[in-house]
Amino acid sequence: MGQDGFETTINLIKLLLIFLAMIQAVPVLVWVERRGSAFIQDRFGPNRVGPLGLMQLLADAVKFIFKEEFSPNKSVRAIYYMAPVAALVPAALALGALPLSTPIHVAPFEWLGRSWGPYTFEMQSFDIPVGIVYVLAASSLGVYGLLLAGWGSSNKYSLMGALRASAQMMSYELSLGLSVVGTILVFGSLDFHTIIKAQEGFMHFHLFGSEIQIFLPNWGIFYQPLAAIIFVVAVFAESNRLPFDLPEAEGELVAGFHTEYGGFKLLLFFMGEYGHMIVASGLFSIFYLGGYGLPWVDTITVTEFFSGIFSHSTTASIVTSIFYLVLFLIKIALFIWLFMWVRWSLPRFKYDRLMDLGWKTLMPLALFNIILTASIMFLAHFIHWGV
Amino acid sequence: MESSVLLFYVLAALILISAVGVISAANAIYSALCLVTTMFGVAGVFLNLGAPFIGAVQVIVYAGAVVVLFVMIVMLLDLKKKERPLQSRSVSSGIKVAIPALLVGIVVAAAQMSIDFATQEGAAQSGGFLVSTKELAQLLLSKYLFAFEAISLLILVVIVGAISLARSPGGTHVGPQ
Amino acid sequence: MLDLNEFMHIGIHHYIALSLILFAVGMMGVMIRTNVLIILMSIELMLNAVNLSFVTFSHYNKNFDGQIIVFFVMTIAAAEAAVGLALVVLIFKHVKTLNVRFFEKLRG
């Protein structure tokens, strides 16, 4: 946590800020969804309340907070109230381990008569050496929110929706993990920082002794295209978004596992779902789009560029971090737009076709990807082909 | 009281209270949820003992798959009635409680009285021992390669067995495929 | 005999004691409960206790083999849970109850 009070305080504030950022992103994403879906469907979205309908989210939030807290008569109270929390917590835990930007290096400074030493603040809630496995573990805990919601509501339709949702999530978790294994093979580490650092600069490899440099950035998506596609499909199924949202199918199961929820508890479910979307977009950016880095430029060049502008090293470091944070947020925003675009364009999968896709198509493809990647890397190492 | 000591006691309390909750809960769902918290506690102890990969795998496999399977089966079989577990005849259940308690007491005392082969060197450098996944993988695929392949075969057999046991006649797909 | 210093410094005995108590709780669960699902959960508790003691020994002997064995034990436990639950579902379809007392005698 830190050697002294200053570092511990800043780290705690940072933890809180990252969690709050995920919570505050939800109304913005809801607004983007409603206006974006309206744009796709050739109609107006909310445009009465405030400029461009932006105050609509504030009105929605106020409505959610002031709604009556009820629970159905037959429901199991403890589980009914625990389920929305169990839907929100895994997304928040997973978001904490993603690196959002370069670390901030604080030079020694004088304050209150004491000299505070040099610090390094990582731009993530906590830094875990086995980052990828931790994020997979946290996402796999998202099943509990659905199951407990379905059971706690004591409602046949909710239960059916919950069982379907959990079976779907577990099936696609497999393909998710397997597609990530191919990326781990290429980059050789489970740590996020190593993966981001390995995606800097131009794409270059040795080919029979001569070094070739292509104009493409050194991103994971060019090394592992099949894994990227499998990852995208699996992550859609993981966050129960269309075209895989049969569990919350409006019109078929009333509203699936969150039928009996209203008011603030429903908002917590949505926070969990959008949180999962944000984590999935962050993971895609880190694995396949180079994380927070600029496409062809290394981190060192940009750091030196900013150090040249600002004389004080702490300010330069903070500005670099903010610059990279903005880049990361742009990539996340692009991917979230992809989520919403697909939602309003594709029809829903039937349940048995959904399970077939997960088990009979995605999993063999992911395994094939692993074998292919491993064979190519082995050949490259064996005949000194070199990648 | 250092922080790692406090952490151990907190995790131990979590594990034991949840374990007692598993065996004495009225409803099967509450047992499953207590089992999840037990798994979390054990994963925390693994992290404390310098095995982060095994801790994360514990959460993925146990808390994220095995207990989910338990919860799904409980929901499928729709068990809502509560049973009172610890109310049967006093002599036989007294024996059933006494035997494990005796076991714990005897083995803990034996461990205390035996020669401290580990704590002499272990006390000097406790902490700072973090196994990297790379070393684990190298060991797994070189020394334990046969066991690795055998367990893959075991999983295959279990998959085929579980599917053939739980298969419904006529298949699960509707209509011509 | 019981001095406070023992509890302040965590050694191998503490982890072994924790693993033992967890194992004993699991054993108690198998012996006391009559619901077959809870018996299976208690078996998982016992397996976790064993995993805990393996990782403890691996840490205090600076040897990774304990963690590899934990890996295998986890896999086998998951496989056994899967098969056990499939059997439970089949039995339930037959006997319509989950009380072990009804089908612990091999008959019919």
XYZ file of C-alpha atoms in Angstrom:
672
model
C 0.000 0.000 0.000
C 2.813 2.380 0.665
C 5.559 3.199 3.050
C 4.088 6.317 4.594
C 0.796 8.092 5.077
C 0.897 10.171 1.924
C 1.309 7.206 -0.385
C -1.293 5.137 1.429
C -3.800 7.988 1.286
C -3.235 8.600 -2.402
C -3.576 4.885 -3.139
C -6.837 4.647 -1.231
C -8.203 7.709 -3.026
C -7.166 6.167 -6.339
C -8.968 2.917 -5.516
C -12.121 4.832 -4.699
C -11.849 6.996 -7.810
C -11.535 4.031 -10.153
C -14.556 2.358 -8.581
C -16.561 5.556 -8.753
C -15.524 6.082 -12.358
C -17.088 2.775 -13.259
C -20.283 3.693 -11.423
C -20.465 7.143 -12.993
C -19.855 5.736 -16.458
C -23.144 3.849 -16.307
C -25.518 6.798 -16.818
C -23.337 8.068 -19.651
C -23.419 4.662 -21.294
C -27.165 4.432 -20.876
C -27.507 7.793 -22.613
C -25.202 6.669 -25.417
C -27.215 3.488 -25.764
C -30.531 5.257 -25.990
C -29.383 7.954 -28.408
C -27.271 5.498 -30.380
C -30.063 2.973 -30.732
C -32.373 5.778 -31.780
C -29.856 6.859 -34.395
C -29.591 3.312 -35.738
C -33.326 2.837 -35.739
C -33.931 6.184 -37.443
C -35.837 7.871 -34.679
C -35.177 10.471 -32.007
C -33.960 9.322 -28.661
C -34.544 11.277 -25.468
C -34.224 14.897 -26.483
C -36.603 16.795 -24.235
C -34.853 16.811 -20.910
C -31.878 19.123 -21.095
C -29.607 19.710 -24.098
C -29.475 16.603 -26.316
C -31.344 14.723 -23.637
C -28.345 14.669 -21.296
C -30.372 15.483 -18.216
C -32.432 12.385 -18.892
C -29.832 10.326 -17.094
C -30.055 12.546 -14.046
C -33.832 12.182 -14.057
C -33.474 8.427 -14.396
C -31.053 8.260 -11.514
C -33.362 10.297 -9.281
C -36.267 8.064 -10.262
C -34.310 4.941 -9.410
C -33.281 6.265 -6.035
C -36.735 7.321 -4.979
C -38.609 4.215 -6.058
C -40.148 2.008 -3.429
C -37.991 -0.826 -2.119
C -40.077 -3.947 -2.168
C -39.518 -7.640 -2.268
C -41.993 -10.242 -3.516
C -43.967 -12.038 -0.880
C -42.677 -15.514 -1.490
C -39.097 -14.544 -2.120
C -36.130 -15.589 -0.044
C -35.301 -12.138 1.345
C -31.613 -12.537 2.102
C -30.793 -13.922 -1.312
C -33.083 -11.468 -3.078
C -31.224 -8.519 -1.612
C -27.790 -10.063 -1.998
C -28.091 -10.762 -5.722
C -27.645 -7.234 -7.163
C -24.558 -6.725 -5.019
C -23.211 -10.045 -6.252
C -23.750 -8.786 -9.793
C -21.855 -5.540 -9.259
C -18.848 -6.661 -7.225
C -17.080 -8.939 -9.769
C -17.073 -6.215 -12.422
C -15.587 -3.722 -9.962
C -12.973 -6.233 -8.838
C -11.960 -7.020 -12.409
C -11.666 -3.340 -13.334
C -9.210 -2.777 -10.498
C -6.537 -4.949 -12.056
C -6.498 -3.338 -15.509
C -3.715 -0.796 -16.051
C -5.273 2.399 -17.285
C -2.170 4.396 -18.059
C 1.550 4.751 -17.455
C 2.589 5.112 -13.810
C 3.001 8.554 -12.336
C 6.476 9.225 -10.983
C 6.520 11.864 -8.279
C 9.871 13.498 -7.608
C 10.825 14.349 -4.010
C 9.127 17.498 -2.805
C 8.868 19.672 0.281
C 5.550 20.046 2.090
C 4.682 20.962 5.653
C 8.331 21.110 6.548
C 8.995 17.475 5.646
C 10.591 16.016 2.589
C 8.413 13.385 0.944
C 10.439 10.912 -1.025
C 10.089 9.813 -4.640
C 6.920 7.830 -5.266
C 5.554 5.798 -8.127
C 1.812 5.522 -8.419
C 0.487 2.863 -10.742
C -2.653 3.848 -12.601
C -4.639 0.864 -11.442
C -6.299 -0.114 -8.191
C -3.933 -2.982 -7.528
C -1.095 -4.523 -9.437
C -1.213 -8.298 -9.567
C 1.579 -10.354 -11.166
C -0.881 -12.943 -12.457
C -3.192 -10.249 -13.773
C -4.915 -12.154 -16.547
C -5.882 -15.146 -14.410
C -7.226 -12.813 -11.735
C -9.433 -10.958 -14.233
C -10.748 -14.268 -15.578
C -11.482 -15.375 -12.024
C -13.324 -12.154 -11.233
C -15.416 -12.390 -14.406
C -16.305 -15.995 -13.698
C -17.861 -14.875 -10.418
C -20.421 -12.873 -12.339
C -22.562 -15.995 -12.634
C -23.614 -15.741 -9.005
C -25.501 -12.513 -9.439
C -27.722 -14.120 -12.063
C -28.265 -17.374 -10.213
C -29.083 -15.729 -6.905
C -31.431 -13.265 -8.605
C -33.319 -16.067 -10.272
C -33.593 -18.108 -7.108
C -34.339 -15.250 -4.763
C -37.257 -14.034 -6.842
C -39.073 -17.327 -6.301
C -40.572 -17.003 -9.753
C -40.579 -19.742 -12.394
C -39.607 -17.444 -15.249
C -36.796 -15.849 -13.310
C -35.455 -19.249 -12.387
C -35.512 -20.423 -15.976
C -33.818 -17.243 -17.121
C -31.196 -17.597 -14.414
C -30.392 -21.219 -15.247
C -30.132 -20.427 -18.939
C -27.958 -17.402 -18.289
C -25.568 -19.250 -16.033
C -25.224 -22.199 -18.438
C -24.540 -19.747 -21.258
C -21.981 -17.791 -19.255
C -20.079 -20.876 -18.203
C -19.956 -22.243 -21.731
C -18.523 -19.052 -23.166
C -16.079 -18.567 -20.300
C -14.239 -21.593 -21.643
C -13.777 -20.125 -25.092
C -12.796 -16.812 -23.514
C -10.052 -18.388 -21.468
C -8.799 -20.502 -24.337
C -8.614 -17.569 -26.734
C -6.633 -15.616 -24.161
C -4.161 -18.518 -23.888
C -3.094 -17.928 -27.491
C -2.294 -14.310 -26.670
C -0.360 -15.335 -23.569
C 1.686 -17.708 -25.722
C 2.643 -14.931 -28.118
C 3.526 -12.359 -25.486
C 5.003 -14.813 -23.017
C 3.692 -13.400 -19.765
C 0.609 -13.236 -17.585
C 1.300 -9.682 -16.534
C -0.568 -6.810 -18.185
C 2.363 -4.415 -18.171
C 4.574 -6.853 -20.070
C 1.863 -7.372 -22.671
C 1.359 -3.644 -23.199
C 5.078 -3.015 -23.430
C 5.486 -5.785 -25.996
C 3.016 -4.082 -28.327
C 5.007 -0.922 -28.918
C 6.427 0.248 -32.174
C 6.228 -1.248 -35.592
C 5.559 -4.863 -36.367
C 8.888 -6.451 -37.047
C 10.210 -9.940 -37.334
C 13.126 -11.804 -38.760
C 12.545 -13.810 -41.889
C 15.347 -16.224 -42.756
C 17.990 -13.983 -41.334
C 16.840 -10.586 -42.567
C 14.769 -8.254 -40.486
C 11.508 -7.100 -41.956
C 9.507 -4.195 -40.641
C 5.924 -3.728 -41.744
C 3.951 -0.514 -41.591
C 1.428 -2.048 -39.193
C 1.605 -1.307 -35.475
C 2.873 -4.142 -33.331
C -0.564 -4.931 -31.989
C -1.918 -8.231 -30.782
C -4.745 -8.219 -33.284
C -2.284 -8.745 -36.122
C -0.558 -11.589 -34.322
C -3.728 -13.333 -33.174
C -6.642 -12.424 -35.450
C -8.580 -15.614 -34.808
C -8.219 -15.251 -31.060
C -9.434 -11.652 -31.300
C -12.605 -12.730 -33.093
C -13.263 -15.535 -30.612
C -12.624 -13.117 -27.755
C -15.145 -10.621 -29.096
C -17.876 -13.244 -29.510
C -17.199 -14.811 -26.118
C -17.227 -11.459 -24.384
C -20.606 -10.646 -25.892
C -21.975 -13.819 -24.395
C -20.291 -13.183 -21.076
C -22.007 -9.870 -20.506
C -25.371 -11.210 -21.699
C -25.654 -8.676 -24.501
C -27.499 -9.224 -27.717
C -27.229 -11.318 -29.788
C -26.794 -13.555 -26.751
C -29.286 -12.071 -24.385
C -31.878 -14.813 -24.280
C -31.669 -14.858 -20.472
C -33.082 -11.377 -20.265
C -35.188 -11.710 -23.354
C -37.904 -9.151 -23.275
C -41.063 -10.635 -24.611
C -40.135 -14.213 -23.934
C -39.339 -14.517 -20.274
C -40.856 -11.227 -19.198
C -37.480 -9.878 -18.233
C -35.625 -13.000 -17.304
C -33.767 -13.068 -14.061
C -34.376 -9.437 -13.183
C -38.156 -9.591 -13.548
C -38.885 -8.957 -9.903
C -36.380 -6.172 -9.461
C -37.131 -2.497 -9.644
C -35.639 0.750 -8.484
C -32.144 0.828 -7.139
C -31.591 -2.944 -7.260
C -32.244 -2.937 -11.011
C -29.775 -0.087 -11.352
C -27.171 -2.229 -9.603
C -27.782 -5.000 -12.154
C -27.257 -2.577 -14.985
C -24.120 -1.280 -13.346
C -22.852 -4.823 -13.255
C -23.682 -5.389 -16.909
C -22.099 -2.143 -18.089
C -19.172 -2.745 -15.777
C -18.624 -6.090 -17.471
C -18.766 -4.292 -20.817
C -16.145 -1.788 -19.706
C -13.867 -4.527 -18.403
C -14.311 -6.492 -21.629
C -13.467 -3.446 -23.733
C -10.448 -2.768 -21.559
C -9.254 -6.347 -21.927
C -9.690 -6.252 -25.694
C -7.703 -3.029 -25.885
C -4.937 -4.437 -23.709
C -4.593 -7.738 -25.510
C -5.234 -6.796 -29.088
C -5.062 -3.031 -29.543
C -1.901 -2.209 -27.658
C -3.419 -1.094 -24.365
C -2.931 2.550 -23.598
C -0.108 3.041 -26.102
C -0.039 5.149 -29.219
C 0.004 2.997 -32.377
C 3.527 3.421 -33.728
C 5.256 5.392 -31.019
C 6.902 3.935 -27.921
C 6.177 5.132 -24.437
C 9.746 6.409 -24.007
C 9.458 8.829 -26.920
C 6.248 10.363 -25.626
C 7.607 10.602 -22.077
C 10.683 12.442 -23.329
C 8.518 14.685 -25.475
C 6.483 15.754 -22.492
C 9.562 16.083 -20.295
C 10.930 18.453 -22.838
C 7.867 20.679 -22.615
C 7.384 20.753 -18.854
C 10.424 21.389 -16.727
C 9.135 19.896 -13.511
C 9.327 16.111 -13.799
C 6.224 15.435 -11.722
C 4.079 17.605 -13.987
C 5.525 15.934 -17.079
C 4.756 12.517 -15.647
C 1.199 13.497 -14.767
C 0.592 14.938 -18.234
C 1.948 11.772 -19.877
C -0.362 9.667 -17.745
C -3.362 11.788 -18.625
C -2.473 11.625 -22.306
C -2.310 7.842 -22.230
C -5.451 7.625 -20.119
C -7.330 9.595 -22.776
C -6.019 7.219 -25.443
C -7.163 4.210 -23.462
C -10.578 5.734 -22.923
C -10.889 6.383 -26.655
C -10.176 2.742 -27.392
C -12.640 1.604 -24.735
C -15.269 3.987 -26.102
C -14.802 2.604 -29.618
C -15.264 -0.916 -28.427
C -18.316 -0.069 -26.328
C -19.817 1.567 -29.391
C -19.199 -1.743 -31.168
C -21.123 -3.493 -28.375
C -24.082 -1.209 -28.817
C -23.958 -1.247 -32.598
C -24.131 -5.034 -32.672
C -26.921 -5.060 -30.136
C -29.253 -3.062 -32.290
C -28.330 -4.763 -35.554
C -28.466 -8.499 -34.996
C -31.404 -10.701 -34.015
C -31.284 -12.860 -30.970
C -29.912 -16.408 -30.963
C -32.133 -19.332 -30.132
C -30.942 -21.094 -27.033
C -29.853 -24.390 -28.530
C -28.041 -22.634 -31.375
C -26.369 -20.435 -28.788
C -25.036 -23.440 -26.870
C -24.014 -25.108 -30.108
C -22.051 -22.038 -31.079
C -20.252 -22.012 -27.766
C -19.359 -25.675 -27.563
C -19.212 -26.891 -31.134
C -17.756 -23.878 -32.931
C -15.913 -21.508 -30.619
C -14.177 -24.016 -28.390
C -12.671 -26.112 -31.221
C -11.634 -22.907 -32.970
C -9.942 -21.623 -29.829
C -8.131 -24.937 -29.364
C -7.075 -24.886 -32.997
C -5.764 -21.361 -32.485
C -3.667 -22.500 -29.534
C -2.212 -25.416 -31.474
C -1.489 -23.221 -34.486
C 0.173 -20.519 -32.395
C 2.251 -23.013 -30.476
C 3.340 -24.785 -33.691
C 4.359 -21.564 -35.364
C 6.306 -20.416 -32.328
C 8.006 -23.779 -32.007
C 8.957 -23.795 -35.684
C 10.176 -20.245 -35.466
C 12.378 -21.083 -32.539
C 13.513 -24.378 -33.976
C 14.621 -23.264 -37.436
C 15.613 -19.780 -36.240
C 12.936 -18.270 -38.385
C 12.253 -15.786 -35.601
C 9.190 -13.661 -34.878
C 0.689 -7.667 15.944
C 1.956 -7.465 12.382
C -0.418 -7.177 9.494
C 0.309 -10.650 8.137
C -0.566 -12.220 11.496
C -3.853 -10.347 11.619
C -4.522 -11.352 8.019
C -3.999 -15.017 8.819
C -6.398 -14.911 11.745
C -9.053 -13.066 9.774
C -8.815 -15.572 6.920
C -8.828 -18.511 9.327
C -11.940 -17.155 11.045
C -13.631 -16.686 7.665
C -12.772 -20.222 6.573
C -13.899 -21.913 9.778
C -17.098 -19.944 10.246
C -18.080 -20.576 6.618
C -17.213 -24.268 6.932
C -19.433 -24.637 9.979
C -22.069 -22.768 8.004
C -21.819 -25.320 5.211
C -22.569 -28.254 7.428
C -25.197 -26.642 9.587
C -27.226 -24.441 7.266
C -30.919 -25.080 7.027
C -31.266 -24.628 3.296
C -29.051 -26.223 0.653
C -28.530 -22.851 -1.059
C -27.128 -21.310 2.103
C -24.714 -24.228 2.348
C -23.539 -23.574 -1.183
C -23.049 -19.866 -0.511
C -21.075 -20.618 2.651
C -18.978 -22.976 0.544
C -18.165 -20.075 -1.792
C -16.890 -17.943 1.072
C -14.835 -20.889 2.326
C -13.235 -21.166 -1.108
C -12.451 -17.462 -1.060
C -10.844 -17.777 2.334
C -8.704 -20.694 1.181
C -7.709 -18.728 -1.938
C -6.670 -15.859 0.332
C -4.498 -18.225 2.377
C -2.911 -19.495 -0.847
C -2.052 -15.917 -1.785
C -0.542 -15.444 1.638
C 1.592 -18.542 1.168
C 3.141 -17.309 -2.050
C 1.005 -19.222 -4.549
C -0.889 -16.550 -6.484
C -1.517 -18.675 -9.541
C -2.953 -21.546 -7.520
C -5.098 -19.059 -5.597
C -6.540 -17.607 -8.794
C -7.094 -21.105 -10.218
C -8.860 -22.036 -6.973
C -11.290 -19.168 -7.479
C -11.834 -20.004 -11.154
C -12.272 -23.769 -10.709
C -13.886 -24.119 -7.304
C -15.755 -20.908 -6.629
C -16.500 -20.199 -10.246
C -17.378 -23.626 -11.605
C -17.825 -26.390 -9.026
C -19.969 -24.431 -6.597
C -21.930 -22.922 -9.494
C -22.665 -26.493 -10.528
C -23.865 -27.247 -7.011
C -26.076 -24.168 -6.971
C -27.529 -25.024 -10.368
C -28.353 -28.566 -9.251
C -30.035 -27.249 -6.106
C -32.128 -24.914 -8.228
C -32.906 -27.641 -10.751
C -34.108 -30.042 -8.085
C -35.999 -27.162 -6.479
C -35.144 -27.832 -2.893
C -36.814 -25.254 -0.775
C -37.801 -27.157 2.280
C -35.683 -26.582 5.309
C -34.280 -29.393 7.351
C -32.928 -29.237 10.861
C -29.610 -30.979 10.705
C -28.388 -31.315 14.261
C -31.392 -32.582 16.097
C -31.230 -36.371 15.824
C -30.657 -38.901 18.580
C -28.148 -37.600 21.069
C -25.809 -40.547 21.530
C -25.071 -41.289 17.890
C -24.715 -37.663 16.862
C -22.612 -37.040 19.938
C -20.255 -39.768 18.749
C -20.232 -38.280 15.261
C -19.150 -34.900 16.610
C -16.674 -36.310 19.103
C -14.682 -38.370 16.621
C -13.492 -35.479 14.419
C -12.770 -33.339 17.470
C -10.630 -36.137 18.900
C -8.856 -36.494 15.574
C -8.008 -32.801 15.464
C -6.742 -32.777 19.023
C -4.546 -35.846 18.603
C -2.969 -34.805 15.338
C -2.350 -31.197 16.388
C -0.690 -32.379 19.577
C 1.414 -34.836 17.605
C 2.498 -32.093 15.213
C 3.409 -29.820 18.115
C 5.457 -32.455 19.872
C 7.279 -33.694 16.807
C 10.636 -32.365 15.714
C 10.312 -28.939 14.156
C 11.911 -29.691 10.849
C 10.395 -26.765 9.048
C 10.083 -23.890 11.476
C 13.800 -23.739 12.165
C 14.630 -22.579 8.672
C 11.166 -21.413 7.736
C 10.908 -18.840 10.492
C 13.954 -17.016 9.241
C 12.721 -16.354 5.754
C 8.960 -16.410 5.798
C 7.415 -14.267 3.150
C 9.051 -13.143 -0.056
C 8.630 -16.572 -1.593
C 6.427 -16.125 -4.603
C 6.276 -18.904 -7.133
C 6.116 -17.671 -10.664
C 3.785 -19.375 -13.093
C 6.648 -20.048 -15.476
C 8.420 -22.278 -12.969
C 5.213 -24.109 -12.180
C 4.586 -24.726 -15.862
C 8.098 -25.948 -16.479
C 7.774 -28.394 -13.617
C 4.327 -29.500 -14.715
C 5.367 -30.270 -18.247
C 8.656 -31.957 -17.503
C 8.540 -33.923 -14.287
C 4.803 -34.465 -14.108
C 4.127 -34.860 -17.791
C 2.681 -38.333 -17.452
C 0.331 -37.254 -14.683
C -0.709 -34.258 -16.793
C -1.609 -36.448 -19.748
C -3.320 -38.991 -17.509
C -5.465 -36.312 -15.948
C -6.453 -35.009 -19.360
C -7.645 -38.501 -20.204
C -9.485 -38.637 -16.888
C -11.303 -35.401 -17.670
C -12.281 -36.744 -21.069
C -13.706 -39.880 -19.463
C -15.581 -37.805 -16.906
C -17.080 -35.562 -19.593
C -18.311 -38.528 -21.599
C -19.587 -40.238 -18.463
C -21.438 -37.220 -17.104
C -23.078 -36.511 -20.438
C -24.170 -40.089 -20.904
C -25.561 -40.189 -17.366
C -27.493 -36.978 -17.580
C -28.646 -37.312 -21.165
C -32.339 -37.067 -21.815
C -33.722 -39.542 -24.327
C -34.354 -37.926 -27.676
C -31.612 -35.342 -27.359
C -31.794 -31.712 -26.458
C -32.380 -30.152 -29.845
C -35.810 -29.501 -31.234
C -36.649 -30.161 -34.817
C -34.464 -31.477 -37.610
C -30.849 -30.349 -37.502
C 1.914 -24.435 28.150
C -0.136 -21.943 26.180
C 1.905 -18.781 25.875
C 0.790 -15.819 23.852
C 3.992 -15.692 21.868
C 2.974 -18.793 19.953
C -0.020 -16.998 18.538
C 1.857 -13.878 17.520
C 4.247 -15.453 15.088
C 2.665 -17.575 12.379
C 4.549 -20.771 11.695
C 3.767 -24.000 9.955
C 1.747 -25.310 12.885
C -0.911 -22.691 12.493
C -1.581 -23.554 8.886
C -1.592 -27.280 9.651
C -3.997 -26.732 12.508
C -6.285 -24.718 10.224
C -6.183 -27.445 7.610
C -6.957 -30.078 10.229
C -9.905 -28.238 11.677
C -11.306 -27.696 8.190
C -10.895 -31.398 7.475
C -12.623 -32.304 10.701
C -15.518 -29.984 9.917
C -15.868 -31.651 6.534
C -15.801 -35.076 8.118
C -18.459 -34.014 10.576
C -20.581 -32.828 7.689
C -20.355 -36.199 5.964
C -21.296 -38.037 9.113
C -24.107 -35.823 10.353
C -26.027 -34.532 7.368
C -28.530 -36.647 5.490
C -28.862 -34.482 2.396
C -26.679 -35.986 -0.305
C -25.809 -32.597 -1.811
C -24.458 -31.355 1.504
C -22.446 -34.542 1.862
C -20.846 -33.803 -1.505
C -20.105 -30.251 -0.381
C -18.446 -31.558 2.781
C -16.254 -33.765 0.617
C -15.192 -30.610 -1.220
C -14.317 -29.084 2.155
C -12.085 -32.034 2.974
C -10.334 -31.749 -0.376
C -9.757 -28.052 0.247
C -8.210 -28.836 3.614
C -5.800 -31.207 1.929
C -4.945 -28.587 -0.700
C -4.206 -26.143 2.074
C -1.777 -28.494 3.766
C -0.017 -29.236 0.460
C 0.524 -25.551 -0.257
C 1.716 -25.003 3.319
C 4.349 -27.694 3.003
C 5.335 -26.396 -0.397
C 5.877 -22.941 1.062
C 7.851 -24.023 4.082
C 10.074 -26.442 2.176
C 10.629 -24.080 -0.773
C 9.541 -26.807 -3.151
C 6.962 -26.319 -5.881
C 5.865 -29.911 -6.174
C 3.191 -29.294 -3.573
C 1.539 -26.717 -5.796
C 1.556 -29.053 -8.779
C -0.135 -31.713 -6.677
C -2.716 -29.125 -5.606
C -3.367 -28.491 -9.286
C -4.076 -32.178 -9.830
C -6.213 -32.503 -6.716
C -8.328 -29.551 -7.820
C -8.865 -31.091 -11.232
C -9.853 -34.444 -9.804
C -12.172 -32.811 -7.282
C -13.945 -30.887 -10.022
C -14.301 -34.030 -12.124
C -15.637 -35.993 -9.177
C -18.118 -33.253 -8.332
C -19.404 -33.342 -11.890
C -19.965 -37.095 -11.924
C -21.396 -37.086 -8.402
C -23.912 -34.418 -9.307
C -24.954 -36.237 -12.464
C -25.620 -39.301 -10.321
C -27.561 -37.197 -7.814
C -29.808 -35.893 -10.567
C -30.502 -39.424 -11.787
C -31.224 -40.679 -8.279
C -33.563 -37.800 -7.639
C -35.519 -38.611 -10.752
C -35.962 -42.141 -9.398
C -36.506 -41.763 -5.679
C -37.847 -38.195 -5.546
C -35.928 -37.485 -2.346
C -32.387 -36.465 -1.443
C -32.317 -38.074 1.975
C -29.440 -40.547 2.043
C -31.221 -42.833 4.467
C -33.590 -43.912 1.734
C -31.036 -45.258 -0.659
C -28.111 -46.220 1.478
C -29.218 -49.831 1.470
C -28.414 -51.351 -1.895
C -31.751 -52.800 -2.768
C -34.253 -52.445 -5.579
